[in-house]
Amino acid sequence: MSYRYGERVALNGVSLTVMPGDVFALLGPNGAGKSTLIRTLCGRLRPTSGSVLIDGHNPARSRVARGRIGLVPQDIALYPYMTVAENLSVFGRLAGIRGAQLVTMVDHAITATGLEERVDQRVETLSGGYKRRANIASALLHAPKLLVLDEPTVGVDLDARNSINAVLRSLSEGGMSVLITTHDLDQAASVASNVGIIVQGQIVETGAPDELVAERYGGAQEMVLLLAELADPGVAAILTNSGFKSLEEGRLWRGRLSSDGPGIDALTSQLVSAGARVRETRVRQPGLDSLYADLTGESEVA
Ligand code: ADP
Ligand code: MG
């Protein structure tokens, strides 16, 4: 599937499938095409070529398809002065649900997102994490088959992030398909059954996070090295020649130690002789963040 804004190609031959029970995390730098992809899924944009099917229906043409999607926007879209329960009733009515079914669906959404203790609280008094959960609940009222979340954990603390992950996991265990965009690689690694890495409108890698990392790196270890100040050209040359890449403007470097090159100690002493002050070295297993950095050239998801 492709999409162009006029001459600008935003999605170029993207193909992905999210099965019931999957949590699919879409990762990519700013401008990669994530929001455009979400807009085509929700039927707001029609692909320039190719197609989108939601449970067999085309969302650009069919209300049935749009009814199978629950979209959780990045910004909280709730009425701050109303309670959680009042908000959910309003959103349920807007989705065309009435009467006994509305009561059932509101209850169901509250349970699914763990909001039982907060139903009578005004939204403006909720913590950021609970606001997000209420936002998710409001997207569940029409019982969608696919839940799409744009950056569900921006600006929430670790506890809230863990509880949102738990909500997403339990929804997927109930058979829902979940698609998230996230800049949070830890979240993607812990919650996603599949990730897709999108760069300049193309999905360059897709699969289960553990498998992707294992395929690419095998058992190789990686070294992260933090300098006290920016690497000068001599220091940078040593690191680059050893296959290291700079992450944080020349202070943080990451690379894999090859068995035939210098070990950590040799490398560190070379750097010290070149005048570098090495503040910290760490050896670790490469993770999804390593894969992301290698594929996009960026150390963090935008
Ligand atoms: P992401 O969400 O991954 O940051 P987007 O889907 O927003 O990426 O953008 C993908 C590309 O399409 C970028 O090059 C962006 O500049 C361009 N783009 C996004 N929205 C529009 C628009 N409304 N008109 C023209 N170009 C757009
Ligand atoms: Mg975006």
Tab-separated table of C-alpha atoms and ligand atoms in Angstrom:
chain	number	residue	atom	x	y	z
A	1	MET	CA	0.000	0.000	0.000
A	2	SER	CA	1.303	3.466	-0.867
A	3	TYR	CA	0.250	6.991	-0.102
A	4	ARG	CA	1.348	10.289	-1.596
A	5	TYR	CA	0.543	13.791	-0.410
A	6	GLY	CA	0.706	15.435	-3.835
A	7	GLU	CA	4.248	14.711	-4.996
A	8	ARG	CA	5.490	13.660	-1.601
A	9	VAL	CA	5.622	9.913	-1.085
A	10	ALA	CA	4.678	9.215	2.530
A	11	LEU	CA	4.147	5.438	2.333
A	12	ASN	CA	5.940	3.389	-0.274
A	13	GLY	CA	4.843	-0.221	-0.651
A	14	VAL	CA	3.982	-0.827	2.990
A	15	SER	CA	2.573	-4.233	3.783
A	16	LEU	CA	1.558	-5.381	7.207
A	17	THR	CA	-0.943	-7.675	8.846
A	18	VAL	CA	-2.151	-7.498	12.418
A	19	MET	CA	-3.829	-10.717	13.521
A	20	PRO	CA	-6.365	-11.073	16.341
A	21	GLY	CA	-4.401	-11.251	19.575
A	22	ASP	CA	-1.368	-9.418	18.156
A	23	VAL	CA	0.111	-6.297	19.619
A	24	PHE	CA	1.919	-4.662	16.712
A	25	ALA	CA	4.268	-1.767	17.506
A	26	LEU	CA	5.142	0.592	14.709
A	27	LEU	CA	8.489	2.280	15.280
A	28	GLY	CA	10.182	4.931	13.213
A	29	PRO	CA	11.772	8.357	13.126
A	30	ASN	CA	9.799	11.553	12.758
A	31	GLY	CA	8.306	11.849	9.298
A	32	ALA	CA	8.647	8.110	8.588
A	33	GLY	CA	4.943	7.758	7.831
A	34	LYS	CA	3.430	6.379	11.057
A	35	SER	CA	0.609	8.869	11.346
A	36	THR	CA	-0.149	8.565	7.648
A	37	LEU	CA	-0.402	4.799	8.049
A	38	ILE	CA	-2.827	5.226	10.944
A	39	ARG	CA	-4.914	7.660	8.889
A	40	THR	CA	-5.193	5.126	6.061
A	41	LEU	CA	-6.188	2.400	8.547
A	42	CYS	CA	-8.950	4.584	9.911
A	43	GLY	CA	-10.205	5.423	6.423
A	44	ARG	CA	-9.360	9.114	6.680
A	45	LEU	CA	-6.934	8.817	3.793
A	46	ARG	CA	-7.426	6.566	0.806
A	47	PRO	CA	-4.236	4.778	-0.315
A	48	THR	CA	-2.856	6.073	-3.624
A	49	SER	CA	-2.268	2.451	-4.536
A	50	GLY	CA	-2.972	-0.831	-2.799
A	51	SER	CA	-5.585	-1.291	-0.137
A	52	VAL	CA	-6.403	-1.539	3.530
A	53	LEU	CA	-8.783	-4.163	4.839
A	54	ILE	CA	-10.148	-4.187	8.352
A	55	ASP	CA	-11.737	-7.535	9.063
A	56	GLY	CA	-12.327	-7.825	5.308
A	57	HIS	CA	-13.784	-4.336	4.819
A	58	ASN	CA	-12.328	-1.194	3.288
A	59	PRO	CA	-12.345	1.593	5.903
A	60	ALA	CA	-12.355	4.380	3.297
A	61	ARG	CA	-15.698	3.120	1.985
A	62	SER	CA	-17.343	1.099	4.670
A	63	ARG	CA	-18.818	2.193	7.975
A	64	VAL	CA	-18.652	-1.426	9.058
A	65	ALA	CA	-14.858	-1.320	8.806
A	66	ARG	CA	-14.627	1.993	10.668
A	67	GLY	CA	-16.846	0.528	13.371
A	68	ARG	CA	-14.326	-2.253	13.916
A	69	ILE	CA	-11.567	0.220	14.760
A	70	GLY	CA	-11.088	1.995	18.056
A	71	LEU	CA	-8.746	4.957	17.727
A	72	VAL	CA	-6.990	6.312	20.807
A	73	PRO	CA	-5.572	9.674	19.829
A	74	GLN	CA	-2.377	10.926	21.354
A	75	ASP	CA	-4.059	13.884	22.987
A	76	ILE	CA	-6.552	13.184	25.709
A	77	ALA	CA	-9.973	13.620	24.135
A	78	LEU	CA	-12.200	13.658	27.224
A	79	TYR	CA	-14.336	16.267	28.957
A	80	PRO	CA	-12.270	17.382	31.956
A	81	TYR	CA	-15.195	18.494	34.143
A	82	MET	CA	-17.109	15.269	33.747
A	83	THR	CA	-16.484	12.068	35.637
A	84	VAL	CA	-15.047	9.002	33.958
A	85	ALA	CA	-18.473	7.337	33.890
A	86	GLU	CA	-20.142	10.437	32.426
A	87	ASN	CA	-17.495	10.701	29.732
A	88	LEU	CA	-17.928	7.073	28.776
A	89	SER	CA	-21.712	7.457	28.548
A	90	VAL	CA	-21.316	10.467	26.280
A	91	PHE	CA	-18.818	8.705	24.031
A	92	GLY	CA	-20.968	5.589	23.945
A	93	ARG	CA	-23.995	7.609	22.840
A	94	LEU	CA	-21.894	9.328	20.192
A	95	ALA	CA	-20.998	5.846	18.945
A	96	GLY	CA	-24.721	5.082	18.677
A	97	ILE	CA	-25.021	2.848	21.720
A	98	ARG	CA	-28.096	3.214	23.931
A	99	GLY	CA	-29.918	1.799	26.916
A	100	ALA	CA	-28.913	-1.478	28.495
A	101	GLN	CA	-26.198	-2.048	25.940
A	102	LEU	CA	-24.620	1.289	26.868
A	103	VAL	CA	-24.508	0.297	30.533
A	104	THR	CA	-22.957	-3.050	29.643
A	105	MET	CA	-20.351	-1.550	27.348
A	106	VAL	CA	-19.380	1.196	29.804
A	107	ASP	CA	-18.931	-1.440	32.518
A	108	HIS	CA	-16.924	-3.573	30.199
A	109	ALA	CA	-14.633	-0.688	29.171
A	110	ILE	CA	-14.104	0.263	32.820
A	111	THR	CA	-13.120	-3.285	33.755
A	112	ALA	CA	-10.899	-3.733	30.720
A	113	THR	CA	-8.881	-0.650	31.623
A	114	GLY	CA	-8.858	-1.108	35.405
A	115	LEU	CA	-10.779	2.102	36.108
A	116	GLU	CA	-13.191	0.669	38.702
A	117	GLU	CA	-11.921	2.881	41.516
A	118	ARG	CA	-12.000	6.042	39.421
A	119	VAL	CA	-15.442	5.945	37.757
A	120	ASP	CA	-16.893	8.806	39.774
A	121	GLN	CA	-13.835	10.995	39.645
A	122	ARG	CA	-13.717	14.010	37.378
A	123	VAL	CA	-11.253	13.466	34.555
A	124	GLU	CA	-9.331	16.644	35.375
A	125	THR	CA	-8.431	15.202	38.786
A	126	LEU	CA	-6.967	11.977	37.393
A	127	SER	CA	-3.252	11.310	37.092
A	128	GLY	CA	-1.780	11.199	33.598
A	129	GLY	CA	-1.795	7.398	33.555
A	130	TYR	CA	-5.474	7.157	34.535
A	131	LYS	CA	-6.392	9.800	31.972
A	132	ARG	CA	-4.774	7.643	29.319
A	133	ARG	CA	-6.670	4.612	30.540
A	134	ALA	CA	-9.924	6.569	30.371
A	135	ASN	CA	-8.957	7.606	26.841
A	136	ILE	CA	-8.472	3.940	25.959
A	137	ALA	CA	-11.796	3.027	27.619
A	138	SER	CA	-13.599	5.597	25.464
A	139	ALA	CA	-12.306	3.845	22.339
A	140	LEU	CA	-13.595	0.430	23.484
A	141	LEU	CA	-17.298	1.190	23.841
A	142	HIS	CA	-18.317	-0.018	20.377
A	143	ALA	CA	-16.309	-3.259	20.868
A	144	PRO	CA	-13.722	-2.690	18.121
A	145	LYS	CA	-11.683	-5.577	16.767
A	146	LEU	CA	-8.638	-3.403	16.160
A	147	LEU	CA	-7.455	-0.854	18.691
A	148	VAL	CA	-5.066	1.767	17.311
A	149	LEU	CA	-3.079	3.889	19.729
A	150	ASP	CA	-0.837	6.771	18.753
A	151	GLU	CA	1.922	7.165	21.361
A	152	PRO	CA	-0.019	5.818	24.354
A	153	THR	CA	2.782	6.350	26.859
A	154	VAL	CA	4.082	9.823	26.074
A	155	GLY	CA	4.447	11.798	29.290
A	156	VAL	CA	3.412	9.071	31.719
A	157	ASP	CA	5.562	7.717	34.521
A	158	LEU	CA	6.915	4.199	34.718
A	159	ASP	CA	4.099	2.790	36.871
A	160	ALA	CA	1.477	4.201	34.548
A	161	ARG	CA	3.348	2.872	31.558
A	162	ASN	CA	3.434	-0.605	33.066
A	163	SER	CA	-0.262	-0.509	33.785
A	164	ILE	CA	-1.060	0.655	30.254
A	165	ASN	CA	1.075	-2.205	28.945
A	166	ALA	CA	-0.930	-4.578	31.134
A	167	VAL	CA	-4.191	-3.193	29.718
A	168	LEU	CA	-2.951	-3.679	26.145
A	169	ARG	CA	-1.774	-7.197	26.895
A	170	SER	CA	-5.060	-8.238	28.428
A	171	LEU	CA	-7.060	-6.746	25.546
A	172	SER	CA	-4.936	-8.699	23.087
A	173	GLU	CA	-5.319	-11.857	25.142
A	174	GLY	CA	-9.050	-11.319	24.786
A	175	GLY	CA	-8.541	-11.562	21.007
A	176	MET	CA	-8.343	-7.895	20.070
A	177	SER	CA	-5.755	-6.720	17.545
A	178	VAL	CA	-3.719	-3.820	18.878
A	179	LEU	CA	-1.545	-1.457	16.860
A	180	ILE	CA	0.540	1.159	18.619
A	181	THR	CA	3.045	3.725	17.551
A	182	THR	CA	5.531	4.401	20.264
A	183	HIS	CA	8.844	6.134	20.770
A	184	ASP	CA	9.404	3.927	23.741
A	185	LEU	CA	11.525	0.941	22.742
A	186	ASP	CA	11.250	-0.645	26.178
A	187	GLN	CA	7.498	-0.553	25.853
A	188	ALA	CA	7.656	-2.026	22.359
A	189	ALA	CA	10.001	-4.795	23.493
A	190	SER	CA	7.846	-5.690	26.474
A	191	VAL	CA	4.334	-5.439	25.059
A	192	ALA	CA	4.601	-6.147	21.326
A	193	SER	CA	4.250	-9.572	19.767
A	194	ASN	CA	5.473	-7.958	16.535
A	195	VAL	CA	7.238	-4.756	15.661
A	196	GLY	CA	7.572	-3.000	12.331
A	197	ILE	CA	10.364	-0.513	11.800
A	198	ILE	CA	9.393	2.120	9.275
A	199	VAL	CA	11.912	4.426	7.616
A	200	GLN	CA	11.022	6.942	4.888
A	201	GLY	CA	7.698	5.314	4.127
A	202	GLN	CA	8.984	1.756	3.940
A	203	ILE	CA	8.833	-1.017	6.511
A	204	VAL	CA	12.453	-2.122	6.640
A	205	GLU	CA	12.042	-4.860	9.224
A	206	THR	CA	9.152	-6.669	10.807
A	207	GLY	CA	8.814	-9.590	13.181
A	208	ALA	CA	8.858	-10.638	16.808
A	209	PRO	CA	11.284	-8.393	18.731
A	210	ASP	CA	13.324	-11.236	20.252
A	211	GLU	CA	13.607	-13.072	16.963
A	212	LEU	CA	14.665	-9.982	15.047
A	213	VAL	CA	17.384	-9.226	17.576
A	214	ALA	CA	18.575	-12.848	17.645
A	215	GLU	CA	18.652	-13.080	13.836
A	216	ARG	CA	20.666	-9.950	13.432
A	217	TYR	CA	23.122	-10.243	16.293
A	218	GLY	CA	23.197	-13.901	17.248
A	219	GLY	CA	24.940	-14.075	20.600
A	220	ALA	CA	27.261	-11.107	19.927
A	221	GLN	CA	27.692	-8.647	22.730
A	222	GLU	CA	27.701	-4.951	22.378
A	223	MET	CA	29.630	-2.289	24.186
A	224	VAL	CA	28.368	1.103	25.198
A	225	LEU	CA	30.970	3.668	26.062
A	226	LEU	CA	30.401	7.068	27.650
A	227	LEU	CA	33.059	9.758	27.389
A	228	ALA	CA	33.376	12.662	29.804
A	229	GLU	CA	33.402	15.118	26.919
A	230	LEU	CA	32.818	15.158	23.174
A	231	ALA	CA	35.214	12.938	21.253
A	232	ASP	CA	37.884	14.982	19.476
A	233	PRO	CA	38.723	13.887	15.922
A	234	GLY	CA	41.530	11.515	17.041
A	235	VAL	CA	39.327	9.766	19.593
A	236	ALA	CA	36.421	9.655	17.164
A	237	ALA	CA	38.672	8.048	14.544
A	238	ILE	CA	39.706	5.250	16.919
A	239	LEU	CA	36.092	4.542	17.768
A	240	THR	CA	34.886	4.693	14.181
A	241	ASN	CA	37.690	2.385	13.058
A	242	SER	CA	36.571	-0.110	15.692
A	243	GLY	CA	33.071	-0.007	14.222
A	244	PHE	CA	31.564	2.240	16.867
A	245	LYS	CA	28.828	4.742	16.195
A	246	SER	CA	28.124	7.915	18.065
A	247	LEU	CA	24.747	8.227	19.726
A	248	GLU	CA	24.649	11.348	21.816
A	249	GLU	CA	26.554	14.029	19.946
A	250	GLY	CA	29.886	12.342	20.329
A	251	ARG	CA	29.828	11.422	24.022
A	252	LEU	CA	27.980	8.141	23.898
A	253	TRP	CA	29.228	5.415	21.563
A	254	ARG	CA	27.941	1.983	20.783
A	255	GLY	CA	29.527	-0.870	18.887
A	256	ARG	CA	30.043	-4.596	18.792
A	257	LEU	CA	33.289	-6.119	19.899
A	258	SER	CA	34.520	-8.418	17.182
A	259	SER	CA	36.526	-11.414	18.287
A	260	ASP	CA	39.512	-10.446	16.122
A	261	GLY	CA	39.626	-6.728	17.041
A	262	PRO	CA	40.835	-5.161	20.289
A	263	GLY	CA	38.977	-6.172	23.453
A	264	ILE	CA	37.439	-3.646	25.823
A	265	ASP	CA	40.639	-3.119	27.783
A	266	ALA	CA	42.777	-2.565	24.694
A	267	LEU	CA	40.242	-0.208	23.191
A	268	THR	CA	39.885	1.756	26.411
A	269	SER	CA	43.642	2.201	26.763
A	270	GLN	CA	43.948	3.322	23.143
A	271	LEU	CA	41.291	5.934	23.857
A	272	VAL	CA	42.992	7.057	27.043
A	273	SER	CA	46.338	7.447	25.240
A	274	ALA	CA	44.550	9.586	22.659
A	275	GLY	CA	43.451	11.881	25.481
A	276	ALA	CA	39.900	10.669	26.028
A	277	ARG	CA	38.382	10.441	29.489
A	278	VAL	CA	36.252	7.329	29.554
A	279	ARG	CA	33.556	7.750	32.129
A	280	GLU	CA	31.775	4.443	31.746
A	281	THR	CA	31.928	1.258	29.727
A	282	ARG	CA	29.219	-1.320	29.632
A	283	VAL	CA	28.946	-4.663	27.875
A	284	ARG	CA	25.465	-5.908	27.178
A	285	GLN	CA	23.284	-8.035	24.930
A	286	PRO	CA	21.987	-6.035	21.956
A	287	GLY	CA	18.283	-5.284	22.235
A	288	LEU	CA	15.496	-3.802	20.167
A	289	ASP	CA	17.099	-0.379	20.710
A	290	SER	CA	20.292	-1.622	19.006
A	291	LEU	CA	18.308	-2.889	16.052
A	292	TYR	CA	16.390	0.366	15.842
A	293	ALA	CA	19.568	2.426	15.926
A	294	ASP	CA	21.225	0.281	13.266
A	295	LEU	CA	18.259	0.451	10.912
A	296	THR	CA	17.371	4.096	11.306
A	297	GLY	CA	20.669	5.695	12.302
A	298	GLU	CA	18.896	7.220	15.289
A	299	SER	CA	19.386	6.323	18.889
A	300	GLU	CA	15.818	7.003	19.860
A	301	VAL	CA	12.443	6.739	18.289
A	302	ALA	CA	11.136	10.184	17.445
B	1	ADP	P1	5.322	10.249	11.320
B	1	ADP	O1	3.970	10.155	11.925
B	1	ADP	O2	6.061	8.945	11.240
B	1	ADP	O3	6.158	11.303	11.963
B	1	ADP	P2	3.895	11.304	9.002
B	1	ADP	O4	3.001	10.208	8.548
B	1	ADP	O5	3.292	12.403	9.795
B	1	ADP	O6	5.157	10.684	9.780
B	1	ADP	O7	4.602	11.953	7.736
B	1	ADP	C1	5.166	11.190	6.675
B	1	ADP	C2	5.622	12.144	5.565
B	1	ADP	O8	4.513	12.769	4.961
B	1	ADP	C3	6.541	13.255	6.040
B	1	ADP	O9	7.462	13.505	5.022
B	1	ADP	C4	5.581	14.413	6.201
B	1	ADP	O10	6.272	15.638	6.006
B	1	ADP	C5	4.592	14.189	5.094
B	1	ADP	N1	3.257	14.679	5.454
B	1	ADP	C6	2.529	14.349	6.532
B	1	ADP	N2	1.329	14.975	6.515
B	1	ADP	C7	1.300	15.705	5.378
B	1	ADP	C8	0.322	16.587	4.767
B	1	ADP	N3	-0.868	16.786	5.340
B	1	ADP	N4	0.661	17.178	3.601
B	1	ADP	C9	1.857	16.967	3.023
B	1	ADP	N5	2.810	16.150	3.524
B	1	ADP	C10	2.542	15.537	4.691
B	2	MG	MG	3.203	11.075	13.640
